[in-house]
């Protein structure tokens, strides 16, 4: 990781997916605050933070409760999904402007679970990214290949298509990219630091073709306290998108600390 430019401050994102409850949120945030303070990553007296950003993405129904507990700029609030329209007759959907309204700064877009289980296409994801950005949110765009695509040598082709559909169809001045190989999500089979870096380097080159080489690229897929450091040390890995390990405050903190 090379946190030499403001735009590449390390970022660690907790994707709680469809987990959590009213009773787990307060102790979780308290423990995270305490651990960050004990490690001097945040200084409660002066409200100074080390160059690290954290975003917590709980389910929609827990966004406001989580927001009320966050006391430091270092920790931001994100959603896991949004629709691409801002208002209207779209039963069950939540719009980017609503997320902005309640204090979200980030939104995950195009997670592989959305692509695979909810039939989200590259075109839908591009629309969601653009309207999230237009509503003042930072989209966290997820890309990644399946195990079969990797075995067929299609990894670069797949991630390039997923990224370029978004970049060529709109004007995103700021976003975060997350490389999440689908075969590594929730499986315990993390990409090796070398495998991840190879794709991150490729994505960095693609981003530079669009004048966006300072965009942060997070790695996601079975990141744990034990493997986070070796991943985050790679030159083009700027942090992580964390699923399972983000539900345990101590594990999530250890992963955050590995990014500093
Ligand atoms: P995992 O999930 O850390 O549980 O593999 C990552 C993700 O899906 O964002």
Short mmCIF file of C-alpha atoms and ligand atoms in Angstrom, two decimals:
data_model
loop_
_atom_site.label_atom_id
_atom_site.label_comp_id
_atom_site.label_asym_id
_atom_site.label_seq_id
_atom_site.Cartn_x
_atom_site.Cartn_y
_atom_site.Cartn_z
CA UNK A 1 0.00 0.00 0.00
CA UNK A 2 1.31 3.47 -0.85
CA UNK A 3 -0.75 5.97 1.16
CA UNK A 4 1.19 8.86 -0.31
CA UNK A 5 -1.74 10.67 -1.85
CA UNK A 6 -4.81 11.85 -0.02
CA UNK A 7 -6.99 9.91 -2.38
CA UNK A 8 -5.26 6.66 -1.43
CA UNK A 9 -5.66 6.85 2.34
CA UNK A 10 -6.16 3.22 3.42
CA UNK A 11 -9.83 2.30 3.64
CA UNK A 12 -11.33 -0.72 5.39
CA UNK A 13 -15.03 -1.40 4.82
CA UNK A 14 -17.25 -3.65 6.93
CA UNK A 15 -19.90 -5.36 4.83
CA UNK A 16 -22.23 -6.91 7.37
CA UNK A 17 -24.45 -8.35 4.63
CA UNK A 18 -27.76 -9.58 6.11
CA UNK A 19 -26.37 -9.94 9.62
CA UNK A 20 -26.67 -7.93 12.82
CA UNK A 21 -29.34 -6.94 15.29
CA UNK A 22 -30.36 -4.00 17.45
CA UNK A 23 -28.48 -5.47 20.39
CA UNK A 24 -25.15 -6.20 18.70
CA UNK A 25 -24.53 -2.73 17.27
CA UNK A 26 -23.78 -0.66 20.38
CA UNK A 27 -21.24 -3.07 21.91
CA UNK A 28 -19.63 -3.52 18.50
CA UNK A 29 -19.11 0.21 17.90
CA UNK A 30 -17.99 0.78 21.51
CA UNK A 31 -15.38 -1.96 21.28
CA UNK A 32 -14.15 -0.62 17.95
CA UNK A 33 -13.83 2.92 19.36
CA UNK A 34 -11.97 1.63 22.43
CA UNK A 35 -9.55 -0.46 20.40
CA UNK A 36 -8.85 2.37 17.94
CA UNK A 37 -8.23 4.75 20.84
CA UNK A 38 -5.98 2.26 22.66
CA UNK A 39 -3.94 1.85 19.49
CA UNK A 40 -3.79 5.67 19.11
CA UNK A 41 -5.40 5.38 15.68
CA UNK A 42 -7.91 7.92 16.91
CA UNK A 43 -7.29 10.40 19.70
CA UNK A 44 -10.55 11.05 21.49
CA UNK A 45 -9.24 14.19 23.25
CA UNK A 46 -8.34 16.06 20.11
CA UNK A 47 -10.46 14.21 17.59
CA UNK A 48 -7.35 13.57 15.51
CA UNK A 49 -7.19 10.49 13.38
CA UNK A 50 -4.32 8.56 11.84
CA UNK A 51 -4.54 8.40 8.07
CA UNK A 52 -7.06 5.59 7.93
CA UNK A 53 -10.69 5.50 6.89
CA UNK A 54 -13.25 2.96 7.99
CA UNK A 55 -16.77 2.53 6.66
CA UNK A 56 -19.39 0.37 8.36
CA UNK A 57 -22.13 -0.94 6.08
CA UNK A 58 -24.97 -2.45 8.12
CA UNK A 59 -28.33 -3.52 6.68
CA UNK A 60 -30.58 -0.55 5.79
CA UNK A 61 -32.73 -0.91 8.91
CA UNK A 62 -29.71 -0.44 11.20
CA UNK A 63 -28.11 2.52 9.40
CA UNK A 64 -29.55 5.22 11.65
CA UNK A 65 -28.84 3.36 14.87
CA UNK A 66 -25.24 2.83 13.76
CA UNK A 67 -24.89 6.45 12.65
CA UNK A 68 -25.92 7.74 16.08
CA UNK A 69 -23.11 5.79 17.74
CA UNK A 70 -20.31 6.97 15.42
CA UNK A 71 -18.35 9.81 17.00
CA UNK A 72 -15.18 10.16 14.91
CA UNK A 73 -14.67 11.31 11.32
CA UNK A 74 -12.48 8.30 10.76
CA UNK A 75 -15.49 5.95 10.83
CA UNK A 76 -18.10 6.54 8.17
CA UNK A 77 -21.43 5.01 7.32
CA UNK A 78 -22.20 3.08 4.15
CA UNK A 79 -25.10 1.14 2.70
CA UNK A 80 -24.86 -2.20 0.92
CA UNK A 81 -27.01 -1.35 -2.07
CA UNK A 82 -29.26 1.33 -3.55
CA UNK A 83 -31.59 1.83 -6.49
CA UNK A 84 -30.72 4.12 -9.39
CA UNK A 85 -33.81 6.33 -9.22
CA UNK A 86 -34.12 8.91 -6.45
CA UNK A 87 -37.87 8.90 -5.91
CA UNK A 88 -40.96 7.19 -7.24
CA UNK A 89 -43.11 4.08 -7.33
CA UNK A 90 -40.39 1.48 -6.75
CA UNK A 91 -41.75 -0.63 -3.91
CA UNK A 92 -39.08 -1.95 -1.60
CA UNK A 93 -36.21 0.09 -3.00
CA UNK A 94 -34.01 2.67 -1.25
CA UNK A 95 -32.61 5.61 -3.19
CA UNK A 96 -29.16 7.22 -3.12
CA UNK A 97 -30.64 10.57 -2.04
CA UNK A 98 -32.34 8.85 0.94
CA UNK A 99 -29.02 7.32 1.95
CA UNK A 100 -27.38 10.72 1.72
CA UNK A 101 -30.27 12.21 3.71
CA UNK A 102 -29.63 9.94 6.70
CA UNK A 103 -25.86 10.49 6.72
CA UNK A 104 -24.39 7.74 4.58
CA UNK A 105 -21.22 8.66 2.74
CA UNK A 106 -20.62 5.38 0.91
CA UNK A 107 -22.63 2.68 -0.82
CA UNK A 108 -21.50 -0.74 -2.04
CA UNK A 109 -22.58 -1.28 -5.65
CA UNK A 110 -22.39 -4.44 -7.74
CA UNK A 111 -21.42 -6.89 -5.02
CA UNK A 112 -21.24 -10.37 -6.54
CA UNK A 113 -24.17 -11.46 -4.37
CA UNK A 114 -26.26 -8.72 -6.02
CA UNK A 115 -25.02 -9.75 -9.44
CA UNK A 116 -25.61 -13.49 -8.92
CA UNK A 117 -28.66 -13.66 -6.63
CA UNK A 118 -30.50 -10.52 -7.73
CA UNK A 119 -29.63 -10.52 -11.43
CA UNK A 120 -27.88 -7.16 -11.45
CA UNK A 121 -26.19 -6.58 -14.79
CA UNK A 122 -23.18 -4.42 -15.61
CA UNK A 123 -25.61 -1.86 -17.10
CA UNK A 124 -27.75 -1.67 -13.94
CA UNK A 125 -24.63 -1.41 -11.80
CA UNK A 126 -23.31 1.43 -13.96
CA UNK A 127 -26.59 3.32 -13.46
CA UNK A 128 -26.48 2.71 -9.71
CA UNK A 129 -22.88 3.96 -9.48
CA UNK A 130 -23.67 7.12 -11.39
CA UNK A 131 -26.80 7.98 -9.45
CA UNK A 132 -25.07 7.24 -6.13
CA UNK A 133 -22.26 9.58 -7.11
CA UNK A 134 -24.71 12.23 -8.33
CA UNK A 135 -26.49 12.04 -4.95
CA UNK A 136 -23.24 12.82 -3.12
CA UNK A 137 -22.26 9.27 -2.15
CA UNK A 138 -18.99 7.47 -2.85
CA UNK A 139 -19.83 4.25 -4.70
CA UNK A 140 -17.74 1.19 -3.78
CA UNK A 141 -17.86 -0.71 -7.06
CA UNK A 142 -17.21 -4.46 -6.74
CA UNK A 143 -15.69 -6.51 -9.53
CA UNK A 144 -14.43 -10.08 -9.59
CA UNK A 145 -14.36 -13.36 -11.47
CA UNK A 146 -15.84 -16.77 -10.69
CA UNK A 147 -13.66 -19.86 -10.16
CA UNK A 148 -14.56 -21.10 -13.65
CA UNK A 149 -13.70 -17.78 -15.27
CA UNK A 150 -10.33 -17.86 -13.50
CA UNK A 151 -9.64 -21.43 -14.57
CA UNK A 152 -10.46 -20.45 -18.16
CA UNK A 153 -7.97 -17.58 -18.00
CA UNK A 154 -10.70 -14.93 -18.21
CA UNK A 155 -10.01 -12.99 -15.01
CA UNK A 156 -8.65 -9.83 -16.65
CA UNK A 157 -11.32 -9.85 -19.35
CA UNK A 158 -14.12 -10.11 -16.75
CA UNK A 159 -12.89 -7.42 -14.37
CA UNK A 160 -12.05 -5.10 -17.27
CA UNK A 161 -15.59 -5.44 -18.65
CA UNK A 162 -17.15 -4.86 -15.23
CA UNK A 163 -15.04 -1.75 -14.64
CA UNK A 164 -15.20 -0.31 -18.14
CA UNK A 165 -19.00 -0.56 -18.36
CA UNK A 166 -19.14 1.82 -15.42
CA UNK A 167 -16.35 4.16 -16.47
CA UNK A 168 -17.42 4.48 -20.09
CA UNK A 169 -21.07 5.18 -19.35
CA UNK A 170 -20.78 8.04 -16.89
CA UNK A 171 -18.63 10.58 -15.17
CA UNK A 172 -17.54 9.41 -11.75
CA UNK A 173 -15.08 11.90 -10.29
CA UNK A 174 -14.71 9.84 -7.14
CA UNK A 175 -15.35 6.23 -6.34
CA UNK A 176 -13.70 3.21 -4.71
CA UNK A 177 -13.05 -0.03 -6.55
CA UNK A 178 -13.13 -3.40 -4.78
CA UNK A 179 -11.62 -6.51 -6.34
CA UNK A 180 -13.46 -9.49 -4.90
CA UNK A 181 -12.73 -12.82 -6.58
CA UNK A 182 -16.01 -14.69 -6.16
CA UNK A 183 -14.24 -17.95 -5.36
CA UNK A 184 -12.68 -16.26 -2.31
CA UNK A 185 -15.85 -14.72 -0.82
CA UNK A 186 -16.96 -16.44 2.36
CA UNK A 187 -14.99 -19.56 1.45
CA UNK A 188 -11.81 -19.13 3.47
CA UNK A 189 -9.89 -19.45 0.18
CA UNK A 190 -8.25 -16.04 0.09
CA UNK A 191 -6.38 -14.97 -3.01
CA UNK A 192 -2.67 -15.00 -2.27
CA UNK A 193 -1.12 -11.53 -2.01
CA UNK A 194 0.56 -12.15 -5.39
CA UNK A 195 -2.69 -13.26 -7.07
CA UNK A 196 -4.53 -10.24 -5.69
CA UNK A 197 -1.75 -7.79 -6.57
CA UNK A 198 -1.63 -9.06 -10.14
CA UNK A 199 -5.29 -8.11 -10.65
CA UNK A 200 -5.00 -4.86 -8.67
CA UNK A 201 -2.06 -3.82 -10.83
CA UNK A 202 -4.10 -4.57 -13.94
CA UNK A 203 -7.05 -2.57 -12.57
CA UNK A 204 -4.74 0.35 -11.71
CA UNK A 205 -3.58 0.45 -15.33
CA UNK A 206 -7.19 0.42 -16.53
CA UNK A 207 -8.05 3.22 -14.12
CA UNK A 208 -5.14 5.28 -15.38
CA UNK A 209 -6.53 5.06 -18.92
CA UNK A 210 -9.51 6.98 -17.55
CA UNK A 211 -7.37 9.43 -15.57
CA UNK A 212 -8.41 7.76 -12.33
CA UNK A 213 -5.21 6.04 -11.20
CA UNK A 214 -5.51 7.49 -7.68
CA UNK A 215 -8.74 5.57 -7.09
CA UNK A 216 -8.43 3.27 -4.10
CA UNK A 217 -8.64 -0.43 -4.91
CA UNK A 218 -9.73 -2.63 -2.00
CA UNK A 219 -9.30 -6.37 -1.85
CA UNK A 220 -12.20 -8.49 -0.58
CA UNK A 221 -12.65 -12.23 -0.09
CA UNK A 222 -11.90 -14.07 3.17
CA UNK A 223 -9.73 -11.28 4.63
CA UNK A 224 -8.95 -12.21 8.24
CA UNK A 225 -6.65 -10.77 10.92
CA UNK A 226 -4.04 -13.38 9.98
CA UNK A 227 -3.80 -12.53 6.27
CA UNK A 228 -4.70 -8.83 6.15
CA UNK A 229 -1.18 -7.44 6.54
CA UNK A 230 0.35 -9.46 3.73
CA UNK A 231 -2.47 -8.36 1.40
CA UNK A 232 -2.40 -4.70 2.43
CA UNK A 233 1.38 -4.54 1.98
CA UNK A 234 0.98 -5.00 -1.77
CA UNK A 235 1.65 -1.78 -3.70
CA UNK A 236 -1.78 -1.61 -5.36
CA UNK A 237 -3.96 -2.83 -2.47
CA UNK A 238 -5.35 0.17 -0.60
CA UNK A 239 -7.43 -1.61 2.03
CA UNK A 240 -10.15 -4.22 2.27
CA UNK A 241 -13.84 -5.00 1.93
CA UNK A 242 -14.52 -7.34 4.81
CA UNK A 243 -17.52 -9.67 5.17
CA UNK A 244 -17.48 -12.40 7.82
CA UNK A 245 -14.59 -10.97 9.88
CA UNK A 246 -16.30 -7.57 10.09
CA UNK A 247 -18.96 -9.01 12.41
CA UNK A 248 -16.47 -9.60 15.22
CA UNK A 249 -15.32 -6.25 16.59
CA UNK A 250 -11.86 -7.48 17.63
CA UNK A 251 -11.18 -9.18 14.30
CA UNK A 252 -12.39 -6.15 12.37
CA UNK A 253 -10.17 -3.87 14.46
CA UNK A 254 -7.14 -6.13 13.88
CA UNK A 255 -7.78 -5.91 10.13
CA UNK A 256 -8.09 -2.10 10.37
CA UNK A 257 -4.82 -1.93 12.28
CA UNK A 258 -3.12 -3.99 9.58
CA UNK A 259 -4.04 -1.24 7.10
CA UNK A 260 -2.36 1.62 9.04
P1 LIG B 1 -15.90 -12.36 3.21
O1 LIG B 1 -16.85 -11.42 2.31
O2 LIG B 1 -14.90 -11.46 3.87
O3 LIG B 1 -16.84 -13.02 4.19
O4 LIG B 1 -15.26 -13.32 2.28
C1 LIG B 1 -16.34 -10.34 1.59
C2 LIG B 1 -17.44 -9.67 0.82
O5 LIG B 1 -18.31 -10.36 0.29
O6 LIG B 1 -17.47 -8.43 0.70
#
